[in-house]
PDB file of C-alpha atoms and ligand atoms in Angstrom:
ATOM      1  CA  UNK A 289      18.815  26.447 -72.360  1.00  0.00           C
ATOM      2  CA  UNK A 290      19.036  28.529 -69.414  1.00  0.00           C
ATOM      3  CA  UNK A 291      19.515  27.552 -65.459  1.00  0.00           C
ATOM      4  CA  UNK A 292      17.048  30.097 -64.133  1.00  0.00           C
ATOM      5  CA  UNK A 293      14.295  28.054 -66.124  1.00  0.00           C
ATOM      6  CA  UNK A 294      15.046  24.925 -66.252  1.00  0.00           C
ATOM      7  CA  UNK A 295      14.054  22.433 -63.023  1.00  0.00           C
ATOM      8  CA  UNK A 296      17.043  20.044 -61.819  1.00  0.00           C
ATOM      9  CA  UNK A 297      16.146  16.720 -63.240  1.00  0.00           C
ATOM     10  CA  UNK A 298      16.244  18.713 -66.292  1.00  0.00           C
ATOM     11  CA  UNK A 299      19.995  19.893 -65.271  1.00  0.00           C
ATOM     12  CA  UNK A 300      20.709  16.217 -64.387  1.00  0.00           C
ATOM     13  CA  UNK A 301      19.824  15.334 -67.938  1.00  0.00           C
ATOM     14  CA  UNK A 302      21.817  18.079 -69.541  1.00  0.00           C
ATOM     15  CA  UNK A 303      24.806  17.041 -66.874  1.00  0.00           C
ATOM     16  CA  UNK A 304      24.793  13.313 -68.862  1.00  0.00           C
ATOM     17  CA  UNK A 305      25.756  14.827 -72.292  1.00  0.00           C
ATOM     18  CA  UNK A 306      27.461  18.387 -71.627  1.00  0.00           C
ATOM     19  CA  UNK A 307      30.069  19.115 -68.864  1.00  0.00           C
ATOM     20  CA  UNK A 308      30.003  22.520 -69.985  1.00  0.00           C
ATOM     21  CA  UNK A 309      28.366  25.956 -68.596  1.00  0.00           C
ATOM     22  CA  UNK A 310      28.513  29.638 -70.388  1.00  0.00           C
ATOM     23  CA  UNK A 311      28.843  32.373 -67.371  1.00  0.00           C
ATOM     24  CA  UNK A 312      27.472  35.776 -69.238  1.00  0.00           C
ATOM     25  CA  UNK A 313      29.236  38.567 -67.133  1.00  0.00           C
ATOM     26  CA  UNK A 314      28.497  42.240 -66.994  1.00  0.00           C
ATOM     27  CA  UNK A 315      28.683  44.881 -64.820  1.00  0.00           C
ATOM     28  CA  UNK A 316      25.804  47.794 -64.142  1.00  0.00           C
ATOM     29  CA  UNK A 317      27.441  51.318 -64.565  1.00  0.00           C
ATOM     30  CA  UNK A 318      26.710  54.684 -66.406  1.00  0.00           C
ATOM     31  CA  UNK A 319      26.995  54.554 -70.056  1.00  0.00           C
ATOM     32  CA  UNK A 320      27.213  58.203 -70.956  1.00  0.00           C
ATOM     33  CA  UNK A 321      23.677  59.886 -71.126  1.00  0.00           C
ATOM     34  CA  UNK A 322      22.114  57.501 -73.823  1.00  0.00           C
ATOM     35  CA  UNK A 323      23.502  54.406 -73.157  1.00  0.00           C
ATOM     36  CA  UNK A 324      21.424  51.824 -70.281  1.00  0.00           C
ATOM     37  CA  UNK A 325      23.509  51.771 -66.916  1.00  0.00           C
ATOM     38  CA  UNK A 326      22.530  47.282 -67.856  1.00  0.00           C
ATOM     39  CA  UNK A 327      25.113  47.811 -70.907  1.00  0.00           C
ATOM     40  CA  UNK A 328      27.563  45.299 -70.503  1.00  0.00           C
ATOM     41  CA  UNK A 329      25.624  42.787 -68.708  1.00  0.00           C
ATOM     42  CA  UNK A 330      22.748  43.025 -71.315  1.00  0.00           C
ATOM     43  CA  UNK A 331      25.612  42.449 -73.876  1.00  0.00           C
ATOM     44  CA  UNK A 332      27.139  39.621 -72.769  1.00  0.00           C
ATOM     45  CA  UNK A 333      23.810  37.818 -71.987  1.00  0.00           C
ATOM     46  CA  UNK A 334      21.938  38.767 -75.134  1.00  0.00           C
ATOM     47  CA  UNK A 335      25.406  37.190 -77.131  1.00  0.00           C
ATOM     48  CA  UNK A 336      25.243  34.224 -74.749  1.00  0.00           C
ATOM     49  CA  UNK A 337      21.381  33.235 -74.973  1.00  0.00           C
ATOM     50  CA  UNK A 338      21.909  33.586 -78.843  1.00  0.00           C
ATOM     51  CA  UNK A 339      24.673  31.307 -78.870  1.00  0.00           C
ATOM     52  CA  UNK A 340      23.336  28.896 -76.226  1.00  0.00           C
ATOM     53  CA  UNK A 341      20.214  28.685 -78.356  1.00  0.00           C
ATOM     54  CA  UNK A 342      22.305  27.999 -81.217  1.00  0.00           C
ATOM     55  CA  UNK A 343      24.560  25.446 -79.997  1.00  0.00           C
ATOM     56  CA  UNK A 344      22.245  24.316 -76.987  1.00  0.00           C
ATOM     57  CA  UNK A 345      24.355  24.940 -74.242  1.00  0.00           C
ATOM     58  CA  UNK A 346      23.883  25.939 -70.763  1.00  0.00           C
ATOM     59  CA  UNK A 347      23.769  29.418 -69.852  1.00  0.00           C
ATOM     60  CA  UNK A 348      24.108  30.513 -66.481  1.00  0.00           C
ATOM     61  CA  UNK A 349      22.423  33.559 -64.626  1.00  0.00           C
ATOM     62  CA  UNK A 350      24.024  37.065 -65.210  1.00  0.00           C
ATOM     63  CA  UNK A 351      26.559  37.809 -63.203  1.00  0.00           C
ATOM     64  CA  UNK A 352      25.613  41.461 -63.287  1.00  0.00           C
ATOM     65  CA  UNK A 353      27.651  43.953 -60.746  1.00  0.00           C
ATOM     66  CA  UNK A 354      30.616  43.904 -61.753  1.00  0.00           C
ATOM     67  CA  UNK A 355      34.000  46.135 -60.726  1.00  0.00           C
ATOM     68  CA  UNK A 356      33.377  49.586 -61.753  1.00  0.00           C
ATOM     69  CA  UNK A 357      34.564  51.561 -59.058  1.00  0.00           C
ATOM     70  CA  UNK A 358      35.481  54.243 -61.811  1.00  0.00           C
ATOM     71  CA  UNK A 359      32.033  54.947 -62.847  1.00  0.00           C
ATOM     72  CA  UNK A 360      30.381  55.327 -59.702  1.00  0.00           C
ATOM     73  CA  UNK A 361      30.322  59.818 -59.799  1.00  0.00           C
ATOM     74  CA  UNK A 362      27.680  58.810 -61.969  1.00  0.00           C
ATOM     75  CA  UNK A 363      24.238  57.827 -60.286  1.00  0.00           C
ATOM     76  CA  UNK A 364      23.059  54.614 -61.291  1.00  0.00           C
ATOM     77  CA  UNK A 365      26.286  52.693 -60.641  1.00  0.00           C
ATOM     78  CA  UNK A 366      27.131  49.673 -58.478  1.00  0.00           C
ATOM     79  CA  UNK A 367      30.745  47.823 -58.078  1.00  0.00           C
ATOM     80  CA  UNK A 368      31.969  45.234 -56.108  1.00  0.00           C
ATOM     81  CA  UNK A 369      35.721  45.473 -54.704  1.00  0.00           C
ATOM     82  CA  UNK A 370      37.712  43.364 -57.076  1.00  0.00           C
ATOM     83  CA  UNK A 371      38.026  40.877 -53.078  1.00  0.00           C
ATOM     84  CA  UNK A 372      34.535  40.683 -53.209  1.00  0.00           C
ATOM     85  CA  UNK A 373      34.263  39.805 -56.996  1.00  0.00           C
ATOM     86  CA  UNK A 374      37.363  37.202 -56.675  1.00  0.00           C
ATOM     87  CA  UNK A 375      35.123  35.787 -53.688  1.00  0.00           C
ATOM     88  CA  UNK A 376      31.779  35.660 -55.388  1.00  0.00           C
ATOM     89  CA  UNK A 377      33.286  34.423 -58.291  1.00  0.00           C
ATOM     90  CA  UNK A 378      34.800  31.338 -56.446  1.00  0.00           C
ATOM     91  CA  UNK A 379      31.760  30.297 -55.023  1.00  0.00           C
ATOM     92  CA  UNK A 380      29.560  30.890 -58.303  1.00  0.00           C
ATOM     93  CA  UNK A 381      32.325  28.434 -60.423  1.00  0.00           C
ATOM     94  CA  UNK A 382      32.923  25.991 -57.082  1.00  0.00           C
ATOM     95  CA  UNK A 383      29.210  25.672 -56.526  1.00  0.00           C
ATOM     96  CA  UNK A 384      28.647  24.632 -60.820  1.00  0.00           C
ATOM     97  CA  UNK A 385      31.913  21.987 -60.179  1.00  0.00           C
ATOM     98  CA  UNK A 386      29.997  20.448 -57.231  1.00  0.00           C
ATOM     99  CA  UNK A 387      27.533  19.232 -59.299  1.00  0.00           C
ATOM    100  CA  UNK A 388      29.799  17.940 -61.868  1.00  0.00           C
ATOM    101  CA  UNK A 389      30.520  20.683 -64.245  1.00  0.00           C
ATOM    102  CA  UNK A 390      34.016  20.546 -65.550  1.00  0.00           C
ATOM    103  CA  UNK A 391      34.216  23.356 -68.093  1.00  0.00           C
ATOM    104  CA  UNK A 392      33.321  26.818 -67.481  1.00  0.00           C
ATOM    105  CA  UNK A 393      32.952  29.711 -69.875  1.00  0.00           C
ATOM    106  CA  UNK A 394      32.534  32.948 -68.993  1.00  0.00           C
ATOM    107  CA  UNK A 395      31.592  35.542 -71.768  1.00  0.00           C
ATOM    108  CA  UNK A 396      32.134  38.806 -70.827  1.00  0.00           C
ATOM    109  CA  UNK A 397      31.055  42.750 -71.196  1.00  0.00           C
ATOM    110  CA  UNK A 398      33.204  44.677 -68.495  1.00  0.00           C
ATOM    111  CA  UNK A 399      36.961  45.403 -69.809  1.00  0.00           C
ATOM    112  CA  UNK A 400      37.519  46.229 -65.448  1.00  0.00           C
ATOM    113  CA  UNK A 401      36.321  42.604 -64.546  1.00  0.00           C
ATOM    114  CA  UNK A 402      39.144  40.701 -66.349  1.00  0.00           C
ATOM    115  CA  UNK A 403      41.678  41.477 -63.828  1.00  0.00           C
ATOM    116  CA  UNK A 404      39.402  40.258 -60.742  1.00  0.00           C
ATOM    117  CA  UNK A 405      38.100  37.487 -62.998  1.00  0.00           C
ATOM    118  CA  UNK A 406      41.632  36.424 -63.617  1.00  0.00           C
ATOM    119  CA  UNK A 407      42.590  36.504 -60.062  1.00  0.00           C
ATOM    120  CA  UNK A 408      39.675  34.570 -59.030  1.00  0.00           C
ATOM    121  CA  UNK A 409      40.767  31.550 -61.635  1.00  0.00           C
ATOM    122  CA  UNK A 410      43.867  31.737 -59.626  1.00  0.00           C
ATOM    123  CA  UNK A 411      42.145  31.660 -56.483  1.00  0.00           C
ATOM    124  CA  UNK A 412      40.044  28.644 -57.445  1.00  0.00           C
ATOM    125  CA  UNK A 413      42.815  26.517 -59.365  1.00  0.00           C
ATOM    126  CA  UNK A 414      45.016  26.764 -55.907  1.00  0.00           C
ATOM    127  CA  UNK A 415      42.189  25.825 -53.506  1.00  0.00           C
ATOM    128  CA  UNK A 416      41.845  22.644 -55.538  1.00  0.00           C
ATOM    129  CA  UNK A 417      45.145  21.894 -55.866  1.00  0.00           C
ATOM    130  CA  UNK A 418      46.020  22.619 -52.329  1.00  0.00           C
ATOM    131  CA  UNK A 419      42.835  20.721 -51.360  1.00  0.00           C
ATOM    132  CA  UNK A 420      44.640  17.389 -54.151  1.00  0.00           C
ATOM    133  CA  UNK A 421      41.448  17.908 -55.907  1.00  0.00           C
ATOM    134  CA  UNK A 422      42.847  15.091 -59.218  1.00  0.00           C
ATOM    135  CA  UNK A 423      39.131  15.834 -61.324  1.00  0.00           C
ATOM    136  CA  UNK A 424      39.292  18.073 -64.674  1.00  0.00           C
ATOM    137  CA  UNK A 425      38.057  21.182 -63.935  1.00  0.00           C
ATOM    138  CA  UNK A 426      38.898  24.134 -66.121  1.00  0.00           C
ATOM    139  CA  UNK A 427      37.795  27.976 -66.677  1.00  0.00           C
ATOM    140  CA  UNK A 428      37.536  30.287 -70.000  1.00  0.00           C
ATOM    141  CA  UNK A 429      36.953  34.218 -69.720  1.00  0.00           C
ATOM    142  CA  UNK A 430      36.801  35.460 -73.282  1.00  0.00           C
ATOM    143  CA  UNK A 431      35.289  39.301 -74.096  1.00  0.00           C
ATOM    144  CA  UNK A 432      32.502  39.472 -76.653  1.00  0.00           C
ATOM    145  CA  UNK A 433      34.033  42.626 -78.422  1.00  0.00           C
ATOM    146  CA  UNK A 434      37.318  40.481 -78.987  1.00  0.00           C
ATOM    147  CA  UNK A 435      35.499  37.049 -80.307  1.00  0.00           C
ATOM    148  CA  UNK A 436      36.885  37.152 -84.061  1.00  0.00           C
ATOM    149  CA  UNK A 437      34.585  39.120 -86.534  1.00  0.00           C
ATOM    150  CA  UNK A 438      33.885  41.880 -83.843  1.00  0.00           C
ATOM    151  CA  UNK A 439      36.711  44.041 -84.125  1.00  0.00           C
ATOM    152  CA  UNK A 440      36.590  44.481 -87.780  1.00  0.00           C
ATOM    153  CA  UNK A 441      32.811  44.610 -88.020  1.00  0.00           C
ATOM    154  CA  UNK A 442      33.166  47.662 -85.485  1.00  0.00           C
ATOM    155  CA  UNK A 443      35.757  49.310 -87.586  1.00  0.00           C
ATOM    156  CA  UNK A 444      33.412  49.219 -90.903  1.00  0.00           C
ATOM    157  CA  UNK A 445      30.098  50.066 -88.806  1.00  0.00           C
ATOM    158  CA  UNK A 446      32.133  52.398 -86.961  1.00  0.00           C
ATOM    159  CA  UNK A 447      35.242  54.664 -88.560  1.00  0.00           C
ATOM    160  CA  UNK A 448      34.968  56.970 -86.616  1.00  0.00           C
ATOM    161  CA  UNK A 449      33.667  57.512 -82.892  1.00  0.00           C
ATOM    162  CA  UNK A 450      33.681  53.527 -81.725  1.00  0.00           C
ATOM    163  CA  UNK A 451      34.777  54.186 -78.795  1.00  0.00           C
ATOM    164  CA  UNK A 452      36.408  53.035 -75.405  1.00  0.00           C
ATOM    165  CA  UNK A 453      33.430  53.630 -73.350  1.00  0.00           C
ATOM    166  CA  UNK A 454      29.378  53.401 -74.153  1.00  0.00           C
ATOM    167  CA  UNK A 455      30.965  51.908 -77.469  1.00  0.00           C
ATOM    168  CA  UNK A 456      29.004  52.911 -80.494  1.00  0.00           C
ATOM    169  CA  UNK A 457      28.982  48.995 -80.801  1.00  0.00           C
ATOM    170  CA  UNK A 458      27.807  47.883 -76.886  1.00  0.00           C
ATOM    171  CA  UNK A 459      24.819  50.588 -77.462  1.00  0.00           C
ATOM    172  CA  UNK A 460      24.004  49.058 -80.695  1.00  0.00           C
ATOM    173  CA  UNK A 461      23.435  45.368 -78.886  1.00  0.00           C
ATOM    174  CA  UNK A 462      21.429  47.033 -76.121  1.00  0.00           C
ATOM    175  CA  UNK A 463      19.130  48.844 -78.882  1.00  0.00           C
ATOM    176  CA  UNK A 464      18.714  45.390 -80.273  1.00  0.00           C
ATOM    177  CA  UNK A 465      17.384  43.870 -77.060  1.00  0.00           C
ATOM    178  CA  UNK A 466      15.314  47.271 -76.065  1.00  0.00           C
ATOM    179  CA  UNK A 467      14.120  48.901 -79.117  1.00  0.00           C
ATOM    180  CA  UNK A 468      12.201  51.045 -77.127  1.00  0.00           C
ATOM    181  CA  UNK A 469      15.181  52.435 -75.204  1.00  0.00           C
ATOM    182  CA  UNK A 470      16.853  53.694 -78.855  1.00  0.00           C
ATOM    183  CA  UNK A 471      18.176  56.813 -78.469  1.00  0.00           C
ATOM    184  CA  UNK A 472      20.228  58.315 -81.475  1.00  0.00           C
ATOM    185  CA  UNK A 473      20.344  62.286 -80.114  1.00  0.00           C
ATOM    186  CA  UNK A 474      23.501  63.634 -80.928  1.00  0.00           C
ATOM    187  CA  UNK A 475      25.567  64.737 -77.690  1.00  0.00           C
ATOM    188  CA  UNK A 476      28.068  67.482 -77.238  1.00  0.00           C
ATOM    189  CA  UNK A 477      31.020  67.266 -78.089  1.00  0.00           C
ATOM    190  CA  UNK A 478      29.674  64.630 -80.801  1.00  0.00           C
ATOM    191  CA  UNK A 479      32.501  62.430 -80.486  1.00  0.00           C
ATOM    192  CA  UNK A 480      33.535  62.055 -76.852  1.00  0.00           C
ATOM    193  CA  UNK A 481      37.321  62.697 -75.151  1.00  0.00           C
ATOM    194  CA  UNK A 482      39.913  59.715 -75.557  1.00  0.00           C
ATOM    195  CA  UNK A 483      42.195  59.197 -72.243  1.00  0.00           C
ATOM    196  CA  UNK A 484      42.831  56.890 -69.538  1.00  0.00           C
ATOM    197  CA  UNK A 485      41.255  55.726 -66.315  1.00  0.00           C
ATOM    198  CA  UNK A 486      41.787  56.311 -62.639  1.00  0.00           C
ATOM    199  CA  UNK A 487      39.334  56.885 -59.870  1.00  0.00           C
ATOM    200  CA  UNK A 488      35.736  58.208 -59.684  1.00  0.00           C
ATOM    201  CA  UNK A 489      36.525  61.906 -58.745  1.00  0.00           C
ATOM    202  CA  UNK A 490      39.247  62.097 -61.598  1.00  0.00           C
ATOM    203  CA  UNK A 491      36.791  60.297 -64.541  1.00  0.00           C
ATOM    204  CA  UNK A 492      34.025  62.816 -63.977  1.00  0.00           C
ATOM    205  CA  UNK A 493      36.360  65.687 -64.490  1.00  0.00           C
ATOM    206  CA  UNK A 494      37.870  63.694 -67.335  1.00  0.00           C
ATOM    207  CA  UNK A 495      34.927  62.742 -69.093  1.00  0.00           C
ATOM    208  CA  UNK A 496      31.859  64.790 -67.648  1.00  0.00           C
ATOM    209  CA  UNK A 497      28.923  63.013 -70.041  1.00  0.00           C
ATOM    210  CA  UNK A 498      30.581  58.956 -68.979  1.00  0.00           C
ATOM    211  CA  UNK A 499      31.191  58.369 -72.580  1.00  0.00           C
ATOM    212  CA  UNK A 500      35.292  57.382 -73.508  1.00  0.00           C
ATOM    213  CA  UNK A 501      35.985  58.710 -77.148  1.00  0.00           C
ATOM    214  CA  UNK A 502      32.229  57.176 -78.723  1.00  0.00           C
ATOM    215  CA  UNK A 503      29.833  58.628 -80.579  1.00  0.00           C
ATOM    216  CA  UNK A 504      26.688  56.466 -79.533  1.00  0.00           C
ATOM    217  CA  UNK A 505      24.230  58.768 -82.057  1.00  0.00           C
ATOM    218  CA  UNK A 506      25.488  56.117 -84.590  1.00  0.00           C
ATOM    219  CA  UNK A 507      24.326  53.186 -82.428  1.00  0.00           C
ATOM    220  CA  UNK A 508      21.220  51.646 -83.903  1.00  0.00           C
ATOM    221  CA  UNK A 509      19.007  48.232 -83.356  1.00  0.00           C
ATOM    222  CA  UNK A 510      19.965  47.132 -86.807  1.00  0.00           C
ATOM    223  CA  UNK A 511      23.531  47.262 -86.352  1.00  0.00           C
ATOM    224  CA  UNK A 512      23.302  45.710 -82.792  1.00  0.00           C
ATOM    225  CA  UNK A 513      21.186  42.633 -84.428  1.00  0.00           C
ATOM    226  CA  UNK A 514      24.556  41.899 -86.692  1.00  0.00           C
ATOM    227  CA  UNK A 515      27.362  41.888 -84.093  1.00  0.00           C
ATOM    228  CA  UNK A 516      24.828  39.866 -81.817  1.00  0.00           C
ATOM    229  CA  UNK A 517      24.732  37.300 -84.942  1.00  0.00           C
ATOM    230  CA  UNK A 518      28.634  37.464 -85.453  1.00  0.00           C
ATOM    231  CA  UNK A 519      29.567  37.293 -82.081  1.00  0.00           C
ATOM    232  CA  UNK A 520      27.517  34.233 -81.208  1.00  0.00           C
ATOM    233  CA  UNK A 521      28.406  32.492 -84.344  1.00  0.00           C
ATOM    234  CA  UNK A 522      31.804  32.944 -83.384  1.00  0.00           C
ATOM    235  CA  UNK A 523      30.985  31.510 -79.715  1.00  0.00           C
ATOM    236  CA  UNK A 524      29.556  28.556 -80.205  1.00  0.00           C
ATOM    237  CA  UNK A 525      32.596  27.971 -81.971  1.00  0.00           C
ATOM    238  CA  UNK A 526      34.645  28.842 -79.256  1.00  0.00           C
ATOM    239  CA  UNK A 527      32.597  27.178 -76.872  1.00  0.00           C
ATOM    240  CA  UNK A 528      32.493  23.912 -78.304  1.00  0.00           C
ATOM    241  CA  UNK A 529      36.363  24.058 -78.826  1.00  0.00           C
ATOM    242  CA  UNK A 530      36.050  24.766 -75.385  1.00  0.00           C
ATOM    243  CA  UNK A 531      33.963  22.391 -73.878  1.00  0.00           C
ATOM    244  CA  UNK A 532      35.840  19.625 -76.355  1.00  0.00           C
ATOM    245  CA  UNK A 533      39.341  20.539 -74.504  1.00  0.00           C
TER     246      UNK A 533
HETATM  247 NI1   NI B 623      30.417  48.937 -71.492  1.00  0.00          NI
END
């Protein structure tokens, strides 16, 4: 079930037996020359309709700019600050506990929104409790490529050439949503550069094609269709834990 198309006496009726909301969160930012600039939001949304379908929960829209101030030599790219994503946060998980929502879970794409998403749990748990807000109200931010089952089917997909960034794996899921989009060319060098992340100017130089240490020529629909079922079987497990707490 999903908020964009659903009318409000229809959330009313949903509000009477779940307290509970999944937040998919992405971010829209290069993803080396194959790989849709939508990656990580299409990722965490494809994972979180599956398991929302499965377990029929809630799913929320995207939230789908995230921080990726690193990526943005690369045309395409939009970030927030991580101020402006603490802010827009807030209001996003304030405006769901208004109406009653106690438990939110956000599943997420975007390895640079967990810091900002972390600081705007902060920022929301001290409002209330400055404000003597008593009523349950708690938050979740869990990465797909971490739910258990992921890691390992990466590893036996992908020995060599997973990845850091445009993940053989996160190209995979997006293949499996856009088959039309597949694109399996092999790049030069075939298996990208490993190393760490700074600013914009510095990345580029660092890693000239976007990818981090992935070889997305592996990435195919077919794989992408079995971490989507692994990782939302593993969700609505996690979610329903969750939403039970
Ligand atoms: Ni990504």
């Amino acid at each position: 079930m999903r908020l964009h198309t659903s009318t409000w006496p229809e959330i009313e009726t949903y509000l009477e037996r779940c307290k509970g909301i999944i937040i998919p969160i992405g971010s829209t930012e290069q993803h080396g020359p194959t790989g849709l600039v939508g990656c990580d939001a299409i990722c965490a949304e494809e994972i979180a309709w599956e398991g929302g379908r499965r377990g029929d929960f809630l799913v929320a829209p995207t939230f789908n700019v995230g921080s990726a101030q690193h990526h943005m030599s690369f045309p395409g790219t939009m970030t927030l600050r991580p101020s402006t994503m603490t802010s827009v946060i807030s209001d996003w998980a304030l405006s769901l506990a208004a109406h009653g929502f106690t438990h939110i879970y956000f599943i997420n794409g975007h390895g640079g929104n967990i810091a900002p998403v972390h600081t705007a749990f902060a920022e929301i748990y001290a409002r209330r409790a400055l404000d003597g807000d008593q009523s349950d109200f708690i938050m979740k931010l869990q990465n797909w490529f971490d739910l258990p089952g992921i890691p390992e089917l990466t590893e036996e997909l992908y020995p060599v050439g997973a990845g850091s960034h445009a993940t053989a794996a996160e190209i995979s899921v997006t293949f499996a949503a856009y088959p039309e989009k597949e694109d399996r060319r092999v790049l030069d060098p075939k298996v990208a550069p490993e190393g760490s992340i700074t600013d914009k100017n510095r990345y580029r130089l660092d890693f000239p094609d976007g990818r981090i240490g992935s070889d997305p020529s592996q990435s195919n629909g077919a794989d992408g269709q079995k971490l989507i079922d692994v990782a939302a079987t593993a969700m609505v497990g996690d979610v329903a834990a969750f939403f039970n707490s």
